[in-house]
Amino acid sequence: MKKRSAIFMINMLLSMFMIASCDSSGGNTTTKTLRDLADNKNIKVGAAVNDYYLSYETAYSNTVAAEFNTLVPENVMKWDTLEPAQNVFNYSKADTIVQFAANNNMYIRGHTLLWHAQLPGWVKSAASTNRNNLQSILENHIQNVLTKYKGKIYAWDVVNEVVKDDGSGLRCTTDATPSIWAKNSTDDSLIIAAFNKAHAVDPDAKLFINDYSNEQYGNAKANKLYQLVAAWVSAGVPIHGVGFQLHLLEESPPDMQKVRQNIERYQLLGLEVHFTEVDVRIKTPVTQTKLDHQAEIYAALMQMVLDHYSVNTFITWGVTDKYSWIPNYFAGYDSSLMFDSQYQPKPAYDSVINLLQ
Ligand code: G3I
């Protein structure tokens, strides 16, 4: 552990020295941000963002604009916000984010169209009527949302978290965490309908299926998702990639070699992999050793982006530890992002910067 920390400190010092470079007038130093370095390598580096903080917290909006070239709405492109009542669409919060991205010349990933969570009551009630009705409700939602944002969103998480955690099939109506979108664990008809509809409305958007615990080759859930995706690809379903959310734990990161193997099997299918919701939560108390280890995990992920042409997107699920979802959902965990709660870059940030320059 001591040796690892020493090597890490040397890397940090080297990186601090190297990113401070002379500008053309000589003398003054300029510091390249994450965004500057990612732009140079055609990498989309982004964060899930909240419309309210973008509008009202300058430290938040300044950090986002300086450090990222890609945004994902953390919540406001979900169904309960966009279509709270049937055929009544409310785009105002999503538009705040789309406008911020346009003002700052940023890309947007859309999240998400078919998911079991953050659904309004009226959709759940409709699901208990007949299946054709549910399909037309789904297609109408996709028709409206993708028409509205056509040309503004380069990739959509069309489908989110549909595979059961034990990898035994699709999350369905009888599951412990039920989904209205599959009547049994093999019913993928509405998933396919969602991809077909999204492609028909916005043929230029890259269409993704996104999930957690799907990154490690050999894991039952990862393998199940791969089998499903491979079958859809061979059936001609318009799917262009798989999102690895990567909500990781500092104390037990995945086997990075197996993550690479997983990327490579999707690459062989002709698909992209996006890192869509990266965070690495730390069990409190947070120590320097844990932060340094977290930094190594962030760097190992970014190294995969550099090493694979099929991985070009690295999104963190939040901007600052101040507003991360982690402490609310996992008691005793914190500090999962690259910026701390005062917007100061952490070792994770430095390690990624170090790799990108
Ligand atoms: O909007 C209401 C607000 O009116 C109310 O006053 C407040 C009281 O708790 O709740 C607000 O809703 C919250 C919502 O976020 C918007 O802030 C919900 O309680 C809260 O549960 C919800 O959490 C979101 C979660 O998805 C819901 O499943 C998190 O912010 C969001 O980070 C999280 O994101 C998901 C991805 O979409 C999919 N992958 C996993 C990831 C983390 O769970």
PDB file of N, CA, C and O and ligand atoms in Angstrom, residues 74-75 78 111 115 117-118 160-161 245 247 277 317 325 329, ligand 1:
ATOM      1  N   GLU A  74     -29.745  14.703 -15.021  1.00  0.00           N
ATOM      2  CA  GLU A  74     -29.780  13.632 -14.007  1.00  0.00           C
ATOM      3  C   GLU A  74     -31.197  13.107 -13.811  1.00  0.00           C
ATOM      4  O   GLU A  74     -31.384  11.908 -13.598  1.00  0.00           O
ATOM      5  N   ASN A  75     -32.177  13.994 -13.869  1.00  0.00           N
ATOM      6  CA  ASN A  75     -33.560  13.566 -13.613  1.00  0.00           C
ATOM      7  C   ASN A  75     -34.594  14.087 -14.606  1.00  0.00           C
ATOM      8  O   ASN A  75     -35.636  13.460 -14.774  1.00  0.00           O
ATOM      9  N   LYS A  78     -36.561  12.273 -17.530  1.00  0.00           N
ATOM     10  CA  LYS A  78     -37.269  11.039 -17.183  1.00  0.00           C
ATOM     11  C   LYS A  78     -38.767  11.276 -17.347  1.00  0.00           C
ATOM     12  O   LYS A  78     -39.239  12.413 -17.412  1.00  0.00           O
ATOM     13  N   HIS A 111     -31.477  10.825 -21.245  1.00  0.00           N
ATOM     14  CA  HIS A 111     -31.664   9.764 -20.240  1.00  0.00           C
ATOM     15  C   HIS A 111     -33.018   9.984 -19.566  1.00  0.00           C
ATOM     16  O   HIS A 111     -33.171  11.026 -18.947  1.00  0.00           O
ATOM     17  N   TRP A 115     -37.954   2.897 -18.618  1.00  0.00           N
ATOM     18  CA  TRP A 115     -37.374   2.542 -17.315  1.00  0.00           C
ATOM     19  C   TRP A 115     -38.516   2.213 -16.373  1.00  0.00           C
ATOM     20  O   TRP A 115     -39.633   2.724 -16.554  1.00  0.00           O
ATOM     21  N   ALA A 117     -38.518   3.029 -13.158  1.00  0.00           N
ATOM     22  CA  ALA A 117     -38.586   4.011 -12.062  1.00  0.00           C
ATOM     23  C   ALA A 117     -38.924   5.404 -12.599  1.00  0.00           C
ATOM     24  O   ALA A 117     -38.828   5.656 -13.791  1.00  0.00           O
ATOM     25  N   GLN A 118     -39.282   6.295 -11.674  1.00  0.00           N
ATOM     26  CA  GLN A 118     -39.641   7.675 -12.013  1.00  0.00           C
ATOM     27  C   GLN A 118     -40.673   7.728 -13.147  1.00  0.00           C
ATOM     28  O   GLN A 118     -40.580   8.528 -14.075  1.00  0.00           O
ATOM     29  N   ASN A 160     -33.338   1.488 -19.991  1.00  0.00           N
ATOM     30  CA  ASN A 160     -32.524   1.572 -18.785  1.00  0.00           C
ATOM     31  C   ASN A 160     -32.874   0.462 -17.797  1.00  0.00           C
ATOM     32  O   ASN A 160     -34.052   0.277 -17.457  1.00  0.00           O
ATOM     33  N   GLU A 161     -31.864  -0.271 -17.371  1.00  0.00           N
ATOM     34  CA  GLU A 161     -31.969  -1.207 -16.230  1.00  0.00           C
ATOM     35  C   GLU A 161     -33.091  -2.226 -16.381  1.00  0.00           C
ATOM     36  O   GLU A 161     -33.930  -2.366 -15.493  1.00  0.00           O
ATOM     37  N   GLN A 245     -22.949   1.818 -16.497  1.00  0.00           N
ATOM     38  CA  GLN A 245     -23.127   2.924 -15.546  1.00  0.00           C
ATOM     39  C   GLN A 245     -21.888   3.113 -14.673  1.00  0.00           C
ATOM     40  O   GLN A 245     -21.454   4.216 -14.411  1.00  0.00           O
ATOM     41  N   HIS A 247     -21.364   2.489 -11.293  1.00  0.00           N
ATOM     42  CA  HIS A 247     -21.476   2.967  -9.907  1.00  0.00           C
ATOM     43  C   HIS A 247     -20.630   2.015  -9.058  1.00  0.00           C
ATOM     44  O   HIS A 247     -21.090   0.942  -8.672  1.00  0.00           O
ATOM     45  N   GLU A 277     -22.409   6.610 -16.005  1.00  0.00           N
ATOM     46  CA  GLU A 277     -22.793   7.150 -14.694  1.00  0.00           C
ATOM     47  C   GLU A 277     -21.685   6.917 -13.674  1.00  0.00           C
ATOM     48  O   GLU A 277     -21.937   6.544 -12.524  1.00  0.00           O
ATOM     49  N   TRP A 317     -21.652  10.606 -12.591  1.00  0.00           N
ATOM     50  CA  TRP A 317     -23.052  10.802 -12.190  1.00  0.00           C
ATOM     51  C   TRP A 317     -23.131  11.906 -11.136  1.00  0.00           C
ATOM     52  O   TRP A 317     -23.356  11.683  -9.942  1.00  0.00           O
ATOM     53  N   TRP A 325     -25.974  11.741  -5.424  1.00  0.00           N
ATOM     54  CA  TRP A 325     -27.075  10.898  -4.941  1.00  0.00           C
ATOM     55  C   TRP A 325     -26.606   9.892  -3.881  1.00  0.00           C
ATOM     56  O   TRP A 325     -27.399   9.351  -3.140  1.00  0.00           O
ATOM     57  N   TYR A 329     -28.594   7.434  -0.752  1.00  0.00           N
ATOM     58  CA  TYR A 329     -28.987   6.054  -1.095  1.00  0.00           C
ATOM     59  C   TYR A 329     -28.132   5.011  -0.381  1.00  0.00           C
ATOM     60  O   TYR A 329     -28.572   3.873  -0.213  1.00  0.00           O
TER      61      TYR A 329
HETATM   62  O1  G3I B   1     -38.694  15.958  -7.314  1.00  0.00           O
HETATM   63  C1  G3I B   1     -38.961  15.566  -5.960  1.00  0.00           C
HETATM   64  C2  G3I B   1     -39.254  16.743  -5.112  1.00  0.00           C
HETATM   65  O2  G3I B   1     -40.435  17.357  -5.566  1.00  0.00           O
HETATM   66  C3  G3I B   1     -39.394  16.288  -3.658  1.00  0.00           C
HETATM   67  O3  G3I B   1     -39.559  17.392  -2.849  1.00  0.00           O
HETATM   68  C4  G3I B   1     -38.154  15.518  -3.224  1.00  0.00           C
HETATM   69  C5  G3I B   1     -38.287  14.970  -1.817  1.00  0.00           C
HETATM   70  O4  G3I B   1     -37.481  13.842  -1.618  1.00  0.00           O
HETATM   71  O5  G3I B   1     -37.963  14.444  -4.095  1.00  0.00           O
HETATM   72  C6  G3I B   1     -37.753  14.850  -5.425  1.00  0.00           C
HETATM   73  O6  G3I B   1     -37.552  13.707  -6.219  1.00  0.00           O
HETATM   74  C7  G3I B   1     -36.305  13.067  -6.077  1.00  0.00           C
HETATM   75  C8  G3I B   1     -35.650  13.025  -7.464  1.00  0.00           C
HETATM   76  O7  G3I B   1     -34.459  12.286  -7.399  1.00  0.00           O
HETATM   77  C9  G3I B   1     -35.353  14.416  -8.024  1.00  0.00           C
HETATM   78  O8  G3I B   1     -34.459  15.080  -7.193  1.00  0.00           O
HETATM   79  C10 G3I B   1     -36.522  11.663  -5.566  1.00  0.00           C
HETATM   80  O9  G3I B   1     -36.997  11.701  -4.224  1.00  0.00           O
HETATM   81  C11 G3I B   1     -35.241  10.883  -5.630  1.00  0.00           C
HETATM   82  O10 G3I B   1     -35.513   9.516  -5.312  1.00  0.00           O
HETATM   83  C12 G3I B   1     -34.684  10.946  -7.043  1.00  0.00           C
HETATM   84  O11 G3I B   1     -33.475  10.225  -7.057  1.00  0.00           O
HETATM   85  C13 G3I B   1     -32.911  10.007  -8.334  1.00  0.00           C
HETATM   86  C14 G3I B   1     -32.905   8.520  -8.650  1.00  0.00           C
HETATM   87  O12 G3I B   1     -32.257   8.323  -9.903  1.00  0.00           O
HETATM   88  C15 G3I B   1     -34.324   7.960  -8.749  1.00  0.00           C
HETATM   89  O13 G3I B   1     -34.301   6.619  -9.096  1.00  0.00           O
HETATM   90  C16 G3I B   1     -31.490  10.518  -8.265  1.00  0.00           C
HETATM   91  O14 G3I B   1     -31.490  11.940  -8.095  1.00  0.00           O
HETATM   92  C17 G3I B   1     -30.759  10.160  -9.564  1.00  0.00           C
HETATM   93  O15 G3I B   1     -29.385  10.439  -9.408  1.00  0.00           O
HETATM   94  C18 G3I B   1     -30.917   8.672  -9.835  1.00  0.00           C
HETATM   95  O16 G3I B   1     -30.305   8.377 -11.064  1.00  0.00           O
HETATM   96  C19 G3I B   1     -30.235   6.992 -11.432  1.00  0.00           C
HETATM   97  C20 G3I B   1     -30.216   6.927 -12.950  1.00  0.00           C
HETATM   98  O17 G3I B   1     -31.308   7.611 -13.486  1.00  0.00           O
HETATM   99  C21 G3I B   1     -30.205   5.462 -13.417  1.00  0.00           C
HETATM  100  N1  G3I B   1     -29.117   4.751 -12.826  1.00  0.00           N
HETATM  101  C22 G3I B   1     -29.006   4.821 -11.380  1.00  0.00           C
HETATM  102  C23 G3I B   1     -28.965   6.287 -10.942  1.00  0.00           C
HETATM  103  C24 G3I B   1     -28.752   6.387  -9.459  1.00  0.00           C
HETATM  104  O18 G3I B   1     -29.844   5.843  -8.762  1.00  0.00           O
END
